[in-house]
Tab-separated table of C-alpha atoms in Angstrom:
chain	number	residue	atom	x	y	z
A	1	MET	CA	-46.235	28.264	16.710
A	2	LEU	CA	-45.157	29.701	13.358
A	3	ALA	CA	-41.578	28.533	13.965
A	4	LEU	CA	-42.870	25.054	14.813
A	5	ASN	CA	-44.875	24.888	11.563
A	6	GLU	CA	-41.852	26.055	9.572
A	7	GLY	CA	-39.782	23.336	11.223
A	8	ARG	CA	-42.345	20.727	10.232
A	9	LEU	CA	-42.425	22.052	6.663
A	10	ILE	CA	-38.627	21.836	6.397
A	11	LYS	CA	-38.678	18.300	7.767
A	12	MET	CA	-41.447	17.286	5.336
A	13	ARG	CA	-39.559	18.824	2.409
A	14	THR	CA	-36.395	16.965	3.424
A	15	ILE	CA	-38.294	13.682	3.618
A	16	PHE	CA	-39.873	14.374	0.217
A	17	GLU	CA	-36.476	15.110	-1.372
A	18	TYR	CA	-35.045	11.998	0.275
A	19	PHE	CA	-37.697	9.706	-1.206
A	20	LEU	CA	-37.479	11.495	-4.564
A	21	ILE	CA	-33.752	10.690	-4.823
A	22	ILE	CA	-34.353	7.076	-3.815
A	23	ASN	CA	-37.104	6.764	-6.454
A	24	VAL	CA	-34.835	8.249	-9.124
A	25	PHE	CA	-32.149	5.658	-8.289
A	26	THR	CA	-34.737	2.881	-8.461
A	27	PHE	CA	-36.042	4.131	-11.803
A	28	GLU	CA	-32.506	4.368	-13.245
A	29	VAL	CA	-31.664	0.790	-12.286
A	30	THR	CA	-34.810	-0.706	-13.803
A	31	SER	CA	-34.616	1.524	-16.890
A	32	LEU	CA	-31.056	0.486	-17.697
A	33	GLN	CA	-32.111	-3.146	-17.539
A	34	GLN	CA	-34.888	-2.492	-20.100
A	35	ILE	CA	-32.640	-0.380	-22.348
A	36	SER	CA	-29.946	-3.055	-22.402
A	37	SER	CA	-32.382	-5.765	-23.458
A	38	ASN	CA	-33.878	-3.529	-26.182
A	39	LEU	CA	-30.457	-2.614	-27.581
A	40	GLN	CA	-29.618	-6.268	-28.020
A	41	ASN	CA	-32.503	-6.395	-30.509
A	42	ILE	CA	-31.437	-3.098	-32.139
A	43	GLU	CA	-27.904	-4.353	-32.753
A	44	LYS	CA	-29.292	-7.277	-34.735
A	45	PHE	CA	-30.373	-4.771	-37.387
A	46	THR	CA	-27.216	-2.626	-37.263
A	47	PRO	CA	-25.351	-2.699	-40.618
A	48	LYS	CA	-22.370	-5.041	-40.505
A	49	ASN	CA	-20.100	-2.360	-41.967
A	50	GLY	CA	-20.415	-0.516	-38.654
A	51	TYR	CA	-22.255	2.554	-40.000
A	52	MET	CA	-25.214	4.186	-38.310
A	53	SER	CA	-26.815	7.547	-39.061
A	54	TYR	CA	-23.854	9.670	-37.990
A	55	GLY	CA	-20.607	7.758	-38.128
A	56	LYS	CA	-18.866	4.421	-37.959
A	57	SER	CA	-18.031	2.264	-34.998
A	58	ASN	CA	-14.545	1.940	-33.577
A	59	PRO	CA	-13.438	-1.704	-33.989
A	60	ASP	CA	-11.120	-1.482	-30.945
A	61	VAL	CA	-14.164	-1.095	-28.697
A	62	ASP	CA	-14.649	-4.870	-28.871
A	63	LEU	CA	-11.003	-5.811	-28.249
A	64	ASN	CA	-9.974	-7.076	-24.821
A	65	THR	CA	-6.814	-5.917	-23.046
A	66	ALA	CA	-4.563	-8.649	-24.417
A	67	ASP	CA	-5.818	-8.098	-27.974
A	68	MET	CA	-5.192	-4.345	-27.735
A	69	ILE	CA	-1.626	-5.006	-26.541
A	70	ARG	CA	-0.954	-7.438	-29.384
A	71	LYS	CA	-2.428	-5.007	-31.909
A	72	GLU	CA	0.231	-2.486	-30.838
A	73	GLY	CA	2.950	-5.051	-31.583
A	74	TYR	CA	3.751	-6.210	-28.035
A	75	SER	CA	3.618	-9.700	-26.544
A	76	ALA	CA	0.716	-10.271	-24.146
A	77	GLU	CA	-0.114	-12.888	-21.552
A	78	ALA	CA	-3.089	-13.567	-19.297
A	79	HIS	CA	-2.626	-15.288	-15.907
A	80	VAL	CA	-5.632	-16.395	-13.838
A	81	ILE	CA	-4.970	-16.570	-10.104
A	82	SER	CA	-7.060	-17.377	-7.036
A	83	THR	CA	-7.468	-15.360	-3.845
A	84	GLU	CA	-7.674	-16.859	-0.355
A	85	ASP	CA	-11.456	-16.339	-0.373
A	86	GLY	CA	-11.991	-18.019	-3.752
A	87	TYR	CA	-12.173	-15.180	-6.315
A	88	LEU	CA	-10.520	-15.766	-9.692
A	89	LEU	CA	-8.573	-12.739	-10.928
A	90	THR	CA	-6.983	-12.111	-14.314
A	91	LEU	CA	-3.520	-10.569	-14.525
A	92	HIS	CA	-2.444	-9.275	-17.930
A	93	ARG	CA	1.245	-9.015	-18.707
A	94	ILE	CA	3.616	-7.422	-21.202
A	95	PRO	CA	6.648	-9.640	-20.545
A	96	GLY	CA	10.061	-8.027	-20.269
A	97	ARG	CA	13.502	-9.438	-20.884
A	98	PHE	CA	15.148	-11.949	-18.564
A	99	LYS	CA	15.616	-10.465	-15.068
A	100	SER	CA	13.987	-7.186	-16.076
A	101	PRO	CA	12.521	-5.231	-13.110
A	102	THR	CA	8.848	-5.814	-12.376
A	103	VAL	CA	6.039	-3.254	-12.238
A	104	LEU	CA	2.423	-3.919	-11.243
A	105	LEU	CA	-0.131	-1.386	-12.523
A	106	GLN	CA	-3.470	-1.331	-10.680
A	107	HIS	CA	-6.620	0.399	-11.939
A	108	GLY	CA	-9.108	2.490	-9.987
A	109	LEU	CA	-12.851	2.393	-9.311
A	110	LEU	CA	-14.880	0.944	-12.221
A	111	GLY	CA	-11.654	0.447	-14.172
A	112	SER	CA	-9.734	-2.507	-15.561
A	113	SER	CA	-6.334	-3.451	-16.946
A	114	ALA	CA	-7.439	-1.829	-20.211
A	115	ASP	CA	-7.083	1.636	-18.643
A	116	TRP	CA	-3.285	1.516	-18.953
A	117	VAL	CA	-3.228	0.635	-22.675
A	118	LEU	CA	-6.155	2.588	-24.147
A	119	PRO	CA	-4.073	5.648	-25.163
A	120	GLY	CA	-1.851	3.541	-27.437
A	121	SER	CA	1.835	2.678	-27.606
A	122	LYS	CA	3.259	6.186	-27.280
A	123	LYS	CA	0.902	7.435	-24.562
A	124	GLY	CA	-0.167	4.467	-22.409
A	125	LEU	CA	1.920	4.004	-19.264
A	126	ALA	CA	2.064	0.216	-19.721
A	127	TYR	CA	3.747	0.607	-23.118
A	128	ILE	CA	6.092	3.367	-21.934
A	129	LEU	CA	7.317	1.177	-19.068
A	130	ALA	CA	7.718	-1.816	-21.400
A	131	ASP	CA	9.755	0.326	-23.810
A	132	HIS	CA	12.041	1.275	-20.909
A	133	GLY	CA	12.795	-2.364	-20.143
A	134	TYR	CA	10.272	-3.224	-17.409
A	135	ASP	CA	8.263	-6.418	-17.043
A	136	VAL	CA	4.751	-4.960	-16.854
A	137	TRP	CA	1.820	-6.631	-15.076
A	138	LEU	CA	-1.718	-5.228	-15.213
A	139	GLY	CA	-4.040	-6.119	-12.341
A	140	ASN	CA	-7.824	-6.528	-12.270
A	141	PHE	CA	-9.876	-6.301	-9.095
A	142	ARG	CA	-12.662	-8.738	-8.251
A	143	GLY	CA	-16.001	-8.006	-9.897
A	144	ASN	CA	-14.737	-6.206	-12.994
A	145	THR	CA	-14.899	-7.357	-16.622
A	146	TYR	CA	-11.859	-9.650	-16.326
A	147	SER	CA	-12.312	-10.925	-12.774
A	148	LYS	CA	-15.974	-11.814	-12.539
A	149	ALA	CA	-15.583	-15.394	-11.337
A	150	HIS	CA	-15.379	-17.422	-8.127
A	151	LYS	CA	-14.551	-21.037	-7.314
A	152	THR	CA	-17.979	-21.743	-5.815
A	153	LEU	CA	-20.216	-18.641	-6.063
A	154	PRO	CA	-22.020	-17.634	-9.271
A	155	THR	CA	-22.358	-13.902	-9.997
A	156	SER	CA	-26.123	-14.263	-9.562
A	157	ASP	CA	-25.522	-14.977	-5.863
A	158	SER	CA	-25.548	-11.824	-3.721
A	159	ARG	CA	-22.714	-13.279	-1.658
A	160	PHE	CA	-20.427	-12.906	-4.675
A	161	TRP	CA	-20.837	-9.112	-4.495
A	162	ASN	CA	-20.332	-8.847	-0.738
A	163	PHE	CA	-17.005	-7.013	-0.935
A	164	SER	CA	-15.460	-3.562	-1.118
A	165	TRP	CA	-11.974	-2.109	-1.516
A	166	HIS	CA	-11.215	-3.498	1.960
A	167	GLU	CA	-11.330	-7.081	0.631
A	168	MET	CA	-9.376	-5.978	-2.434
A	169	GLY	CA	-6.664	-4.810	-0.055
A	170	ILE	CA	-6.497	-7.886	2.158
A	171	TYR	CA	-7.141	-10.545	-0.517
A	172	ASP	CA	-6.746	-9.331	-4.120
A	173	LEU	CA	-3.491	-7.394	-3.871
A	174	PRO	CA	-1.747	-10.007	-1.684
A	175	ALA	CA	-2.709	-12.710	-4.188
A	176	LYS	CA	-1.358	-10.688	-7.129
A	177	ILE	CA	1.832	-9.532	-5.451
A	178	SER	CA	2.568	-13.013	-4.071
A	179	TYR	CA	1.994	-14.614	-7.462
A	180	ILE	CA	4.154	-12.122	-9.365
A	181	THR	CA	7.035	-12.024	-6.872
A	182	ASN	CA	7.096	-15.826	-6.641
A	183	PHE	CA	6.925	-16.076	-10.428
A	184	LYS	CA	9.762	-13.555	-10.907
A	185	GLN	CA	11.723	-14.386	-7.724
A	186	SER	CA	12.107	-10.661	-7.055
A	187	ASN	CA	10.233	-7.759	-5.476
A	188	LEU	CA	8.218	-5.298	-7.536
A	189	THR	CA	7.225	-1.657	-7.985
A	190	TYR	CA	3.546	-0.837	-7.490
A	191	ILE	CA	1.855	1.951	-9.475
A	192	ALA	CA	-1.821	2.606	-8.842
A	193	HIS	CA	-4.581	5.005	-9.771
A	194	SER	CA	-7.458	6.052	-7.499
A	195	MET	CA	-8.967	2.948	-5.801
A	196	GLY	CA	-5.773	1.054	-6.550
A	197	THR	CA	-4.113	3.358	-4.027
A	198	THR	CA	-6.874	2.925	-1.440
A	199	SER	CA	-6.598	-0.851	-1.458
A	200	PHE	CA	-2.811	-0.650	-1.146
A	201	TYR	CA	-3.071	1.508	1.993
A	202	VAL	CA	-5.335	-1.195	3.444
A	203	MET	CA	-2.871	-3.929	2.486
A	204	SER	CA	0.151	-2.108	3.903
A	205	SER	CA	-1.688	-1.830	7.207
A	206	MET	CA	-3.285	-5.292	7.356
A	207	ARG	CA	-0.728	-7.363	5.417
A	208	PRO	CA	2.748	-5.912	6.080
A	209	ASP	CA	4.257	-9.272	5.139
A	210	ILE	CA	3.077	-8.717	1.560
A	211	ALA	CA	3.799	-4.985	1.546
A	212	SER	CA	7.455	-5.807	2.284
A	213	ARG	CA	7.691	-7.253	-1.233
A	214	VAL	CA	7.045	-3.804	-2.742
A	215	GLN	CA	10.122	-1.672	-3.369
A	216	ILE	CA	8.266	1.594	-3.923
A	217	MET	CA	4.621	2.592	-4.362
A	218	PHE	CA	3.419	5.324	-6.742
A	219	SER	CA	-0.008	6.846	-6.015
A	220	LEU	CA	-1.661	8.580	-8.975
A	221	ALA	CA	-4.652	10.590	-7.696
A	222	PRO	CA	-4.472	8.919	-4.242
A	223	ILE	CA	-7.723	8.366	-2.354
A	224	ALA	CA	-7.919	7.734	1.369
A	225	TYR	CA	-9.589	10.801	2.892
A	226	MET	CA	-12.653	12.179	1.089
A	227	SER	CA	-13.963	15.107	3.104
A	228	HIS	CA	-13.210	17.803	0.529
A	229	LEU	CA	-14.614	16.429	-2.729
A	230	LYS	CA	-15.687	18.882	-5.434
A	231	SER	CA	-17.405	16.129	-7.388
A	232	PRO	CA	-21.240	16.014	-7.450
A	233	VAL	CA	-21.031	12.442	-6.110
A	234	ARG	CA	-20.751	13.989	-2.632
A	235	LEU	CA	-24.430	15.004	-2.913
A	236	VAL	CA	-25.649	11.402	-3.025
A	237	ALA	CA	-23.267	10.094	-0.359
A	238	PRO	CA	-25.829	10.515	2.492
A	239	PHE	CA	-28.249	8.221	0.621
A	240	ALA	CA	-25.739	5.580	-0.426
A	241	HIS	CA	-26.721	3.018	2.212
A	242	ASP	CA	-30.401	3.291	1.208
A	243	TYR	CA	-29.458	2.845	-2.430
A	244	GLU	CA	-27.509	-0.291	-1.481
A	245	LEU	CA	-30.626	-1.745	0.146
A	246	ILE	CA	-32.826	-0.902	-2.865
A	247	ALA	CA	-30.267	-2.206	-5.353
A	248	HIS	CA	-29.986	-5.442	-3.352
A	249	TYR	CA	-33.775	-5.776	-3.340
A	250	LEU	CA	-33.821	-5.329	-7.140
A	251	GLY	CA	-31.049	-7.876	-7.560
A	252	GLU	CA	-28.504	-5.222	-8.565
A	253	ASP	CA	-25.587	-5.948	-6.221
A	254	GLU	CA	-23.290	-5.268	-9.177
A	255	PHE	CA	-22.571	-1.600	-9.859
A	256	PHE	CA	-22.087	-0.194	-13.380
A	257	PRO	CA	-20.815	-3.225	-15.327
A	258	GLN	CA	-20.024	-3.088	-19.022
A	259	ASN	CA	-23.293	-3.857	-20.771
A	260	VAL	CA	-24.954	-3.669	-24.175
A	261	PHE	CA	-26.167	-0.105	-23.617
A	262	ILE	CA	-22.696	1.275	-22.853
A	263	LYS	CA	-21.128	-0.706	-25.706
A	264	PHE	CA	-23.775	0.641	-28.083
A	265	LEU	CA	-23.135	4.200	-26.873
A	266	ALA	CA	-19.394	3.747	-27.313
A	267	LYS	CA	-19.756	2.315	-30.812
A	268	TYR	CA	-22.372	4.575	-32.330
A	269	GLY	CA	-23.219	7.440	-29.961
A	270	CYS	CA	-19.865	9.158	-29.413
A	271	ASP	CA	-18.790	10.041	-32.941
A	272	ILE	CA	-16.478	13.071	-32.785
A	273	TYR	CA	-18.571	14.932	-35.372
A	274	THR	CA	-21.867	14.707	-33.474
A	275	THR	CA	-23.482	16.592	-30.610
A	276	GLU	CA	-23.614	13.303	-28.712
A	277	HIS	CA	-19.815	13.404	-28.585
A	278	LYS	CA	-19.971	16.359	-26.192
A	279	ILE	CA	-22.415	14.454	-24.012
A	280	CYS	CA	-20.033	11.493	-23.878
A	281	ALA	CA	-17.148	13.773	-22.903
A	282	ASN	CA	-19.246	15.421	-20.189
A	283	ILE	CA	-20.103	11.998	-18.743
A	284	LEU	CA	-16.386	11.603	-18.003
A	285	PHE	CA	-15.926	15.170	-16.776
A	286	ALA	CA	-18.990	15.379	-14.539
A	287	ALA	CA	-17.572	13.308	-11.688
A	288	CYS	CA	-13.839	13.771	-12.152
A	289	GLY	CA	-13.236	17.386	-13.227
A	290	TYR	CA	-13.307	19.284	-16.526
A	291	ASP	CA	-10.287	19.348	-18.828
A	292	ASN	CA	-11.198	19.558	-22.516
A	293	TYR	CA	-7.665	20.374	-23.619
A	294	GLN	CA	-6.078	17.140	-22.340
A	295	LEU	CA	-8.828	14.818	-23.600
A	296	ASN	CA	-8.010	13.052	-26.845
A	297	ASP	CA	-11.403	13.077	-28.600
A	298	THR	CA	-10.726	9.903	-30.531
A	299	LEU	CA	-10.264	7.998	-27.257
A	300	ILE	CA	-13.819	8.592	-26.014
A	301	PRO	CA	-15.414	5.596	-27.815
A	302	LEU	CA	-12.539	3.393	-26.601
A	303	ILE	CA	-12.810	4.627	-23.024
A	304	LEU	CA	-16.562	4.054	-22.878
A	305	GLY	CA	-16.076	0.710	-24.615
A	306	HIS	CA	-14.043	-0.502	-21.622
A	307	SER	CA	-15.143	1.724	-18.736
A	308	PRO	CA	-17.047	1.401	-16.521
A	309	ALA	CA	-15.878	-2.170	-16.028
A	310	GLY	CA	-18.053	-2.840	-12.963
A	311	THR	CA	-17.648	-3.435	-9.253
A	312	SER	CA	-19.896	-4.175	-6.279
A	313	THR	CA	-22.433	-1.688	-4.964
A	314	LYS	CA	-20.838	-2.188	-1.554
A	315	THR	CA	-17.541	-0.762	-2.859
A	316	VAL	CA	-19.232	2.505	-3.792
A	317	VAL	CA	-21.088	2.615	-0.473
A	318	HIS	CA	-17.794	2.142	1.387
A	319	TYR	CA	-16.434	5.232	-0.357
A	320	ALA	CA	-19.610	7.104	0.580
A	321	GLN	CA	-18.892	6.266	4.217
A	322	GLU	CA	-15.451	7.814	3.766
A	323	MET	CA	-17.067	11.015	2.504
A	324	MET	CA	-19.419	11.169	5.467
A	325	SER	CA	-16.952	10.262	8.211
A	326	GLY	CA	-13.873	12.089	6.945
A	327	LYS	CA	-11.749	9.147	8.142
A	328	PHE	CA	-9.739	6.432	6.473
A	329	ARG	CA	-10.493	3.107	8.107
A	330	GLN	CA	-8.556	0.476	7.514
A	331	PHE	CA	8.454	1.339	2.624
A	332	ASP	CA	8.152	4.347	0.480
A	333	TYR	CA	5.283	6.306	-0.999
A	334	VAL	CA	5.075	8.603	-4.017
A	335	LEU	CA	1.966	10.790	-4.221
A	336	TYR	CA	1.004	12.556	-7.461
A	337	TYR	CA	-2.018	14.842	-7.275
A	338	ALA	CA	-3.764	17.548	-9.298
A	339	ASN	CA	-5.552	20.772	-8.468
A	340	ASN	CA	-8.562	20.038	-10.692
A	341	ASP	CA	-9.107	16.486	-9.389
A	342	TRP	CA	-12.682	16.477	-8.080
A	343	LEU	CA	-12.302	13.074	-6.401
A	344	ALA	CA	-8.841	13.320	-4.801
A	345	SER	CA	-8.763	16.878	-3.497
A	346	VAL	CA	-5.488	18.652	-2.727
A	347	THR	CA	-6.527	19.059	0.925
A	348	ASP	CA	-7.226	15.346	1.353
A	349	VAL	CA	-4.012	14.307	-0.397
A	350	LEU	CA	-1.926	16.622	1.786
A	351	HIS	CA	-3.700	15.192	4.840
A	352	LEU	CA	-2.833	11.693	3.617
A	353	SER	CA	0.814	12.668	3.086
A	354	ASN	CA	1.009	13.728	6.730
A	355	GLN	CA	-0.330	10.340	7.851
A	356	LEU	CA	1.959	8.171	5.736
A	357	ARG	CA	5.531	7.412	6.622
A	358	ASN	CA	8.368	7.633	4.096
A	359	VAL	CA	6.718	9.841	1.472
A	360	VAL	CA	9.650	10.242	-0.925
A	361	ASP	CA	7.893	12.434	-3.491
A	362	LEU	CA	4.824	14.659	-3.136
A	363	TYR	CA	4.182	16.089	-6.592
A	364	GLU	CA	1.413	18.421	-7.777
A	365	ILE	CA	0.903	18.164	-11.530
A	366	PRO	CA	1.972	21.538	-12.990
A	367	TYR	CA	-1.177	22.003	-15.015
A	368	ALA	CA	-4.172	23.778	-13.473
A	369	LYS	CA	-6.928	21.809	-15.269
A	370	PHE	CA	-5.435	18.327	-14.794
A	371	ASN	CA	-8.239	16.055	-13.516
A	372	HIS	CA	-8.730	12.590	-12.009
A	373	LEU	CA	-8.756	10.695	-15.322
A	374	ASP	CA	-5.955	12.721	-16.899
A	375	PHE	CA	-3.479	10.554	-14.975
A	376	LEU	CA	-4.483	7.768	-17.361
A	377	TRP	CA	-5.573	9.368	-20.618
A	378	ALA	CA	-4.346	12.981	-20.867
A	379	ILE	CA	-2.595	13.931	-24.099
A	380	GLN	CA	0.367	15.258	-22.097
A	381	ALA	CA	0.379	12.558	-19.410
A	382	PRO	CA	3.770	11.217	-20.596
A	383	GLU	CA	5.378	14.659	-20.156
A	384	LEU	CA	3.483	15.806	-17.055
A	385	VAL	CA	3.383	12.534	-15.087
A	386	TYR	CA	5.181	9.538	-16.558
A	387	SER	CA	8.546	11.211	-17.219
A	388	ARG	CA	8.859	12.110	-13.530
A	389	LEU	CA	7.652	8.642	-12.551
A	390	LEU	CA	10.357	7.004	-14.690
A	391	ARG	CA	13.001	9.362	-13.309
A	392	THR	CA	11.981	8.529	-9.742
A	393	LEU	CA	12.107	4.832	-10.547
A	394	THR	CA	15.633	5.180	-11.902
A	395	GLU	CA	16.938	7.494	-9.167
A	396	GLY	CA	15.229	5.381	-6.521
A	397	GLY	CA	17.232	2.343	-7.581
A	398	VAL	CA	14.585	0.456	-9.553
A	399	SER	CA	16.075	0.819	-13.028
A	400	THR	CA	16.861	-2.139	-15.281
A	401	LYS	CA	20.579	-1.551	-14.707
A	402	THR	CA	20.113	-1.528	-10.940
A	403	VAL	CA	18.332	-4.880	-10.989
A	404	LEU	CA	21.258	-6.469	-12.829
A	405	GLN	CA	23.675	-4.905	-10.341
A	406	TYR	CA	21.488	-6.157	-7.502
A	407	THR	CA	21.529	-9.691	-8.936
A	408	GLN	CA	25.315	-9.579	-9.226
A	409	GLY	CA	25.513	-8.235	-5.666
A	410	VAL	CA	23.432	-11.141	-4.389
A	411	LYS	CA	25.806	-13.585	-6.066
A	412	VAL	CA	28.803	-11.881	-4.454
A	413	CYS	CA	27.098	-11.978	-1.030
A	414	LYS	CA	26.351	-15.673	-1.440
A	415	ALA	CA	29.954	-16.360	-2.419
A	416	LEU	CA	31.201	-14.454	0.646
A	417	ALA	CA	28.749	-16.334	2.867
A	418	ASN	CA	30.020	-19.666	1.510
A	419	MET	CA	33.612	-18.590	2.135
A	420	ILE	CA	32.812	-17.651	5.734
A	421	MET	CA	30.977	-20.934	6.325
A	422	GLY	CA	33.932	-22.858	4.872
A	423	TRP	CA	36.389	-20.926	7.041
A	424	ARG	CA	34.304	-21.713	10.171
A	425	LYS	CA	34.219	-25.424	9.318
A	426	MET	CA	37.992	-25.457	8.789
A	427	ARG	CA	38.543	-23.625	12.082
A	428	LYS	CA	36.492	-26.259	13.938
A	429	LEU	CA	38.526	-29.054	12.371
A	430	LEU	CA	41.825	-27.388	13.320
A	431	THR	CA	40.754	-26.734	16.920
A	432	ALA	CA	39.182	-30.155	17.437
């Protein structure tokens, strides 16, 4: 009887904790809505010189991706393309020279094209590739800051947000890759971080016709299997579906978009001389792994000024299903991973490497504290990650020189083909 009562008590406690978590999520959603509306009024009275009580705002927080690129002295373009299911996506571009090899950089969860340029011209991968002669394209997934549009559906319609990384893999990436390869009349190299890798694995399985246009794929912090996460996000995974229902009921099908509250925090709450700065840094570390040494303090306002860039609640729930099931449901691969990555664990990456064919490079970052976001913004990312990436590109036959040789080779092949065709025609005439 005592054991039975204890069992009931445990069950009641579990139910209580369950509803407590759900209520906390509900409170957070409604509170953020109220805070955002209040901060709009606060900003009206903020001094125009950018100064608050502790420090001054960073003007780059308000720049978009193209403006940040131009500020660094590079040319920038924006191309708006449509997917088969009607979403309008923005591709940013740092154009290369004529017939320069093409690279598509794809952001991860809650990211945007800005992720690749935030560190500046000497640290950002987009700039490093451009300096080495590549034609650099920066993708944006549906639902983020730069791709929040549809041919027929407004963002206020829940149907707009009915997608996850599965749709990004079968619609978004094919649209981008098709557009770029048709535009350039050549195949491309694909470099992705986090969710950008997940969606590519979906595409390579579901759309092999598009995957064939990719010469080589680089996975930075690859995510497919998620059974061994260290991140605290694993604790809320069992309740993700319930949160999706509550968020839908509250009209919050969009998950973590850029809003007034986050912009205000980035501008005035993350000054490097304040206690709040440590809080801002810990917001980044809490989910992805701690690495104070590799974080450039001056980047924090910029990072929070552009990330999170938003996605659908369903995308996050789909990842939660991966955590619970331990399965990944629906050319050449390069996998770069780190020991302190709380979202892409070493165990899961090694499991992924065993499932993929043609893994040409499996590389553990030789720095013990390297975390999930360090692939984008670490002080030593150029030395620890990008130098190897560039070397692999060159050795793998995707250098600028190789593309020119390839073009010349194509011309030679065409000339030979014409000669053979001419010889066959002449032979027919002689034997007629």
